Coordinates of C-alpha atoms in Angstrom, one line a residue:
Chain A
X1 CA 95.1 68.8 76.3
X2 CA 92.5 70.6 78.4
X3 CA 93.3 73.1 81.0
X4 CA 92.1 72.5 84.6
X5 CA 89.0 74.3 85.6
X6 CA 89.6 77.7 87.3
X7 CA 87.5 80.7 88.4
X8 CA 88.1 84.0 86.7
X9 CA 87.0 87.4 88.0
X10 CA 83.8 87.4 86.0
X11 CA 82.6 84.2 87.7
X12 CA 83.2 85.3 91.3
X13 CA 79.9 85.7 93.2
X14 CA 79.7 88.2 96.0
X15 CA 78.1 86.5 99.0
X16 CA 79.3 83.0 98.2
X17 CA 80.6 81.1 101.2
X18 CA 83.0 78.2 101.6
X19 CA 84.1 76.0 104.5
X20 CA 87.2 73.9 104.4
X21 CA 87.8 70.5 105.9
X22 CA 89.4 70.6 109.4
X23 CA 92.9 69.8 110.4
X24 CA 94.3 69.0 113.8
X25 CA 97.3 71.2 114.6
X26 CA 100.2 69.1 116.0
X27 CA 103.6 69.9 117.6
X28 CA 105.1 68.7 114.3
X29 CA 103.3 71.5 112.4
X30 CA 104.6 74.0 114.9
X31 CA 108.2 72.7 114.8
X32 CA 108.2 72.6 111.0
X33 CA 106.7 76.0 110.6
X34 CA 109.2 77.5 113.1
X35 CA 112.1 75.7 111.4
X36 CA 111.2 77.0 108.0
X37 CA 110.3 80.6 108.9
X38 CA 112.2 81.3 112.2
X39 CA 108.9 82.4 113.7
X40 CA 108.4 80.7 117.0
X41 CA 105.5 80.1 119.4
X42 CA 105.1 82.6 122.2
X43 CA 105.1 79.8 124.7
X44 CA 105.1 76.0 124.8
X45 CA 101.8 74.4 123.8
X46 CA 100.8 77.3 121.5
X47 CA 101.2 77.7 117.8
X48 CA 102.8 80.9 116.4
X49 CA 99.8 83.2 115.6
X50 CA 100.9 83.6 112.0
X51 CA 100.8 79.8 111.5
X52 CA 97.0 79.9 111.8
X53 CA 96.8 82.6 109.1
X54 CA 99.1 80.5 106.8
X55 CA 96.8 77.5 107.3
X56 CA 93.8 79.5 106.2
X57 CA 95.1 79.7 102.6
X58 CA 96.4 76.1 102.6
X59 CA 93.1 74.7 103.8
X60 CA 91.3 76.7 101.2
X61 CA 92.9 74.6 98.5
X62 CA 91.2 71.5 99.9
X63 CA 87.7 72.7 98.9
X64 CA 86.6 71.0 95.7
X65 CA 86.0 74.1 93.6
X66 CA 87.9 75.6 90.6
X67 CA 90.4 77.9 92.3
X68 CA 90.5 81.7 91.8
X69 CA 93.1 82.7 89.2
X70 CA 95.0 85.0 91.6
X71 CA 97.5 87.3 89.9
X72 CA 98.6 88.9 93.2
X73 CA 97.7 88.6 96.9
X74 CA 97.4 92.3 97.7
X75 CA 96.9 92.5 101.4
X76 CA 95.5 91.3 104.7
X77 CA 93.6 93.1 107.5
X78 CA 93.7 90.5 110.3
X79 CA 92.6 90.2 113.9
X80 CA 93.8 87.5 116.4
X81 CA 91.2 86.9 119.1
X82 CA 92.3 83.7 120.8
X83 CA 95.5 81.6 120.9
X84 CA 95.8 78.5 118.7
X85 CA 96.9 75.6 120.8
X86 CA 98.6 72.4 119.8
X87 CA 95.8 69.8 119.6
X88 CA 93.2 72.2 118.4
X89 CA 91.3 71.1 115.2
X90 CA 90.7 74.1 113.0
X91 CA 88.9 74.9 109.8
X92 CA 88.6 78.0 107.7
X93 CA 85.4 79.7 106.6
X94 CA 85.3 82.3 103.9
X95 CA 82.8 84.6 102.3
X96 CA 83.3 86.8 99.2
X97 CA 82.5 90.4 100.3
X98 CA 83.4 92.7 97.5
X99 CA 84.4 92.5 93.8
X100 CA 85.6 95.5 91.9
X101 CA 86.4 95.5 88.2
X102 CA 89.6 97.1 87.1
X103 CA 90.8 97.5 83.5
X104 CA 92.7 94.2 83.0
X105 CA 91.8 92.3 86.2
X106 CA 89.6 92.6 89.2
X107 CA 89.9 93.0 93.0
X108 CA 88.2 90.5 95.2
X109 CA 87.9 90.8 99.0
X110 CA 87.1 87.8 101.1
X111 CA 86.3 87.6 104.8
X112 CA 88.1 84.6 106.4
X113 CA 87.7 83.0 109.8
X114 CA 89.7 80.4 111.5
X115 CA 87.4 78.3 113.7
X116 CA 88.3 75.7 116.3
X117 CA 86.6 72.5 117.3
X118 CA 84.3 74.3 119.7
X119 CA 83.1 76.8 117.1
X120 CA 85.1 79.7 118.5
X121 CA 86.6 82.1 116.0
X122 CA 90.4 82.3 116.8
X123 CA 91.4 84.7 114.0
X124 CA 89.5 86.6 111.3
X125 CA 89.9 89.3 108.8
X126 CA 90.0 90.2 105.1
X127 CA 92.1 89.1 102.2
X128 CA 92.4 91.2 99.1
X129 CA 93.3 89.5 95.8
X130 CA 93.9 90.7 92.3
X131 CA 92.1 88.1 90.1
X132 CA 92.5 87.6 86.3
X133 CA 89.7 88.2 83.9
X134 CA 88.8 85.8 81.1
X135 CA 88.6 88.5 78.5
X136 CA 92.2 89.7 79.2
X137 CA 93.5 86.3 78.0
X138 CA 91.7 86.2 74.7
Chain B
X1 CA 115.0 81.0 137.3
X2 CA 115.6 84.1 135.2
X3 CA 115.4 83.8 131.4
X4 CA 117.0 86.0 128.8
X5 CA 116.2 89.7 129.1
X6 CA 112.8 90.8 127.9
X7 CA 111.4 94.3 127.5
X8 CA 108.2 95.3 129.2
X9 CA 105.5 97.7 127.9
X10 CA 106.8 100.6 130.0
X11 CA 110.3 100.3 128.6
X12 CA 109.4 100.5 124.9
X13 CA 109.2 104.0 123.4
X14 CA 107.4 105.4 120.4
X15 CA 110.0 106.2 117.7
X16 CA 112.4 103.3 118.5
X17 CA 113.6 101.6 115.3
X18 CA 115.0 98.1 114.6
X19 CA 116.6 96.5 111.6
X20 CA 116.9 92.8 111.1
X21 CA 119.6 90.7 109.5
X22 CA 119.1 89.6 106.0
X23 CA 117.9 86.2 104.8
X24 CA 118.1 84.7 101.4
X25 CA 114.8 83.0 100.4
X26 CA 115.6 79.8 98.7
X27 CA 113.6 77.3 96.6
X28 CA 113.8 74.9 99.6
X29 CA 112.1 77.5 101.8
X30 CA 109.2 77.7 99.3
X31 CA 108.9 74.0 98.9
X32 CA 108.9 73.4 102.7
X33 CA 106.4 76.2 103.2
X34 CA 104.1 74.7 100.7
X35 CA 104.3 71.5 102.6
X36 CA 103.7 73.0 106.0
X37 CA 100.9 75.4 105.0
X38 CA 99.3 73.2 102.3
X39 CA 99.4 76.0 99.8
X40 CA 100.5 74.4 96.6
X41 CA 99.2 77.2 94.3
X42 CA 100.9 76.9 90.9
X43 CA 102.5 80.4 91.3
X44 CA 104.7 78.9 94.1
X45 CA 105.2 75.3 92.8
X46 CA 104.9 75.0 88.9
X47 CA 108.2 76.3 87.4
X48 CA 107.0 75.6 83.8
X49 CA 103.7 77.3 84.1
X50 CA 105.4 80.3 85.7
X51 CA 107.8 80.8 82.8
X52 CA 104.7 82.0 80.9
X53 CA 103.6 84.4 83.7
X54 CA 104.4 88.1 84.2
X55 CA 106.9 87.0 86.9
X56 CA 108.7 84.6 84.6
X57 CA 109.4 82.2 87.5
X58 CA 108.0 80.8 90.8
X59 CA 107.5 83.4 93.5
X60 CA 107.5 82.9 97.3
X61 CA 104.2 82.8 99.1
X62 CA 103.3 86.2 100.5
X63 CA 102.6 84.6 103.8
X64 CA 106.1 83.0 103.8
X65 CA 107.5 86.5 103.5
X66 CA 105.3 87.7 106.3
X67 CA 106.4 84.8 108.5
X68 CA 110.1 85.1 107.7
X69 CA 110.1 88.8 108.6
X70 CA 108.4 88.0 111.9
X71 CA 111.2 85.6 112.7
X72 CA 114.0 87.9 111.4
X73 CA 113.0 90.9 113.4
X74 CA 113.2 89.0 116.7
X75 CA 116.8 87.8 116.0
X76 CA 118.4 91.2 116.4
X77 CA 116.4 92.9 119.0
X78 CA 115.9 92.3 122.7
X79 CA 112.5 90.5 122.7
X80 CA 109.4 92.1 124.1
X81 CA 107.7 90.4 127.0
X82 CA 105.2 89.5 124.3
X83 CA 101.9 87.5 124.7
X84 CA 101.4 87.4 121.0
X85 CA 100.0 89.4 118.1
X86 CA 96.5 91.1 118.3
X87 CA 96.3 92.0 114.6
X88 CA 98.0 93.2 111.5
X89 CA 97.3 95.3 108.4
X90 CA 99.6 94.2 105.6
X91 CA 100.3 94.9 102.0
X92 CA 102.2 92.7 99.5
X93 CA 103.8 95.2 97.2
X94 CA 106.3 93.2 95.1
X95 CA 107.1 89.5 94.6
X96 CA 109.9 87.7 96.5
X97 CA 111.7 85.5 94.0
X98 CA 114.0 82.6 94.7
X99 CA 117.5 83.9 95.6
X100 CA 116.2 87.3 96.9
X101 CA 117.6 88.4 100.2
X102 CA 115.1 90.2 102.4
X103 CA 115.4 92.1 105.7
X104 CA 112.9 94.1 107.7
X105 CA 113.0 97.6 109.2
X106 CA 110.5 98.5 112.0
X107 CA 109.5 101.5 114.0
X108 CA 107.3 101.7 117.1
X109 CA 104.5 104.0 116.0
X110 CA 102.0 103.6 118.9
X111 CA 101.5 102.3 122.4
X112 CA 98.2 101.8 124.2
X113 CA 97.5 100.4 127.7
X114 CA 94.7 97.8 127.3
X115 CA 94.5 96.4 130.9
X116 CA 96.2 96.5 134.2
X117 CA 98.7 93.9 133.1
X118 CA 99.2 94.4 129.4
X119 CA 99.3 96.9 126.5
X120 CA 99.5 96.9 122.7
X121 CA 102.6 98.2 120.9
X122 CA 102.1 99.0 117.2
X123 CA 105.1 98.4 114.9
X124 CA 105.3 99.8 111.3
X125 CA 107.3 97.3 109.3
X126 CA 108.9 97.5 105.9
X127 CA 110.3 94.4 104.2
X128 CA 112.9 95.2 101.5
X129 CA 115.0 93.1 99.1
X130 CA 118.7 93.3 98.1
X131 CA 117.9 96.2 95.8
X132 CA 116.1 98.1 98.7
X133 CA 112.8 97.7 96.9
X134 CA 109.8 97.3 99.3
X135 CA 108.3 93.9 98.9
X136 CA 105.9 94.0 101.8
X137 CA 104.9 96.6 104.4
X138 CA 102.3 97.1 107.1
X139 CA 101.6 97.4 110.8
X140 CA 101.4 94.7 113.5
X141 CA 99.9 95.1 117.0
X142 CA 101.9 93.2 119.5
X143 CA 100.5 92.5 123.0
X144 CA 103.2 93.2 125.6
X145 CA 103.2 92.5 129.4
X146 CA 103.3 95.5 131.7
X147 CA 105.9 95.4 134.4
X148 CA 104.5 94.1 137.7
X149 CA 105.2 96.5 140.6

């Protein structure tokens, strides 16, 4: 049985960019998100701001590439520039900014943007991950 | 029509503190959040794989914890006349496991007028579990309406 392909710290390339497929945000998304989390939209017709942030990671999984072997999601530094409206079609763009080797794993910092159908950046910021090393497993 | 009471920028004071009710994070919450967000990472969805991990079991999405604390805090405080969130600086310190009960404590640490009709209130937030261990912490900048004269 072979393991699925994954990306370890050693194979992360600083500067690499990815863009996800787009998704149209519907009232159903907003209702389900609000129901699960208890976090509601500030007004009718808008999505809760954190919902867009949550989509950023979910959309990332739709890129056909071996996923990062994330040990821990360490932190977020995030800015919200424009509201996400029901009916907007958004995609996520990311770029690897920094990789820093630690003893048994490595830190990877990615810049993420949530972009709407008109190309406007709604939200953006940095995600910091702790990523497994190949050598630590052998 | 007057809605429920809301607090305007001028009425919020630096140093105010809030504490939310608790909420037990269930397997159902994690499964539903995977469906809503599209994040099916194995660390949240593959129980067998996670038996072999340092956590020993599936853990909640960090962003589920972030979203839940946002909802929790608004349940036990008079809501701000808020226009949304301008930004956040957030750290995931410890995993949230199935069955953990989390709550959030918050303090107003800053206020800044940004225009004639709104300002930004900064809240330092600490999310703790049933053992009072910090699972997440950070700051959020909330945009709040100024009272119209």
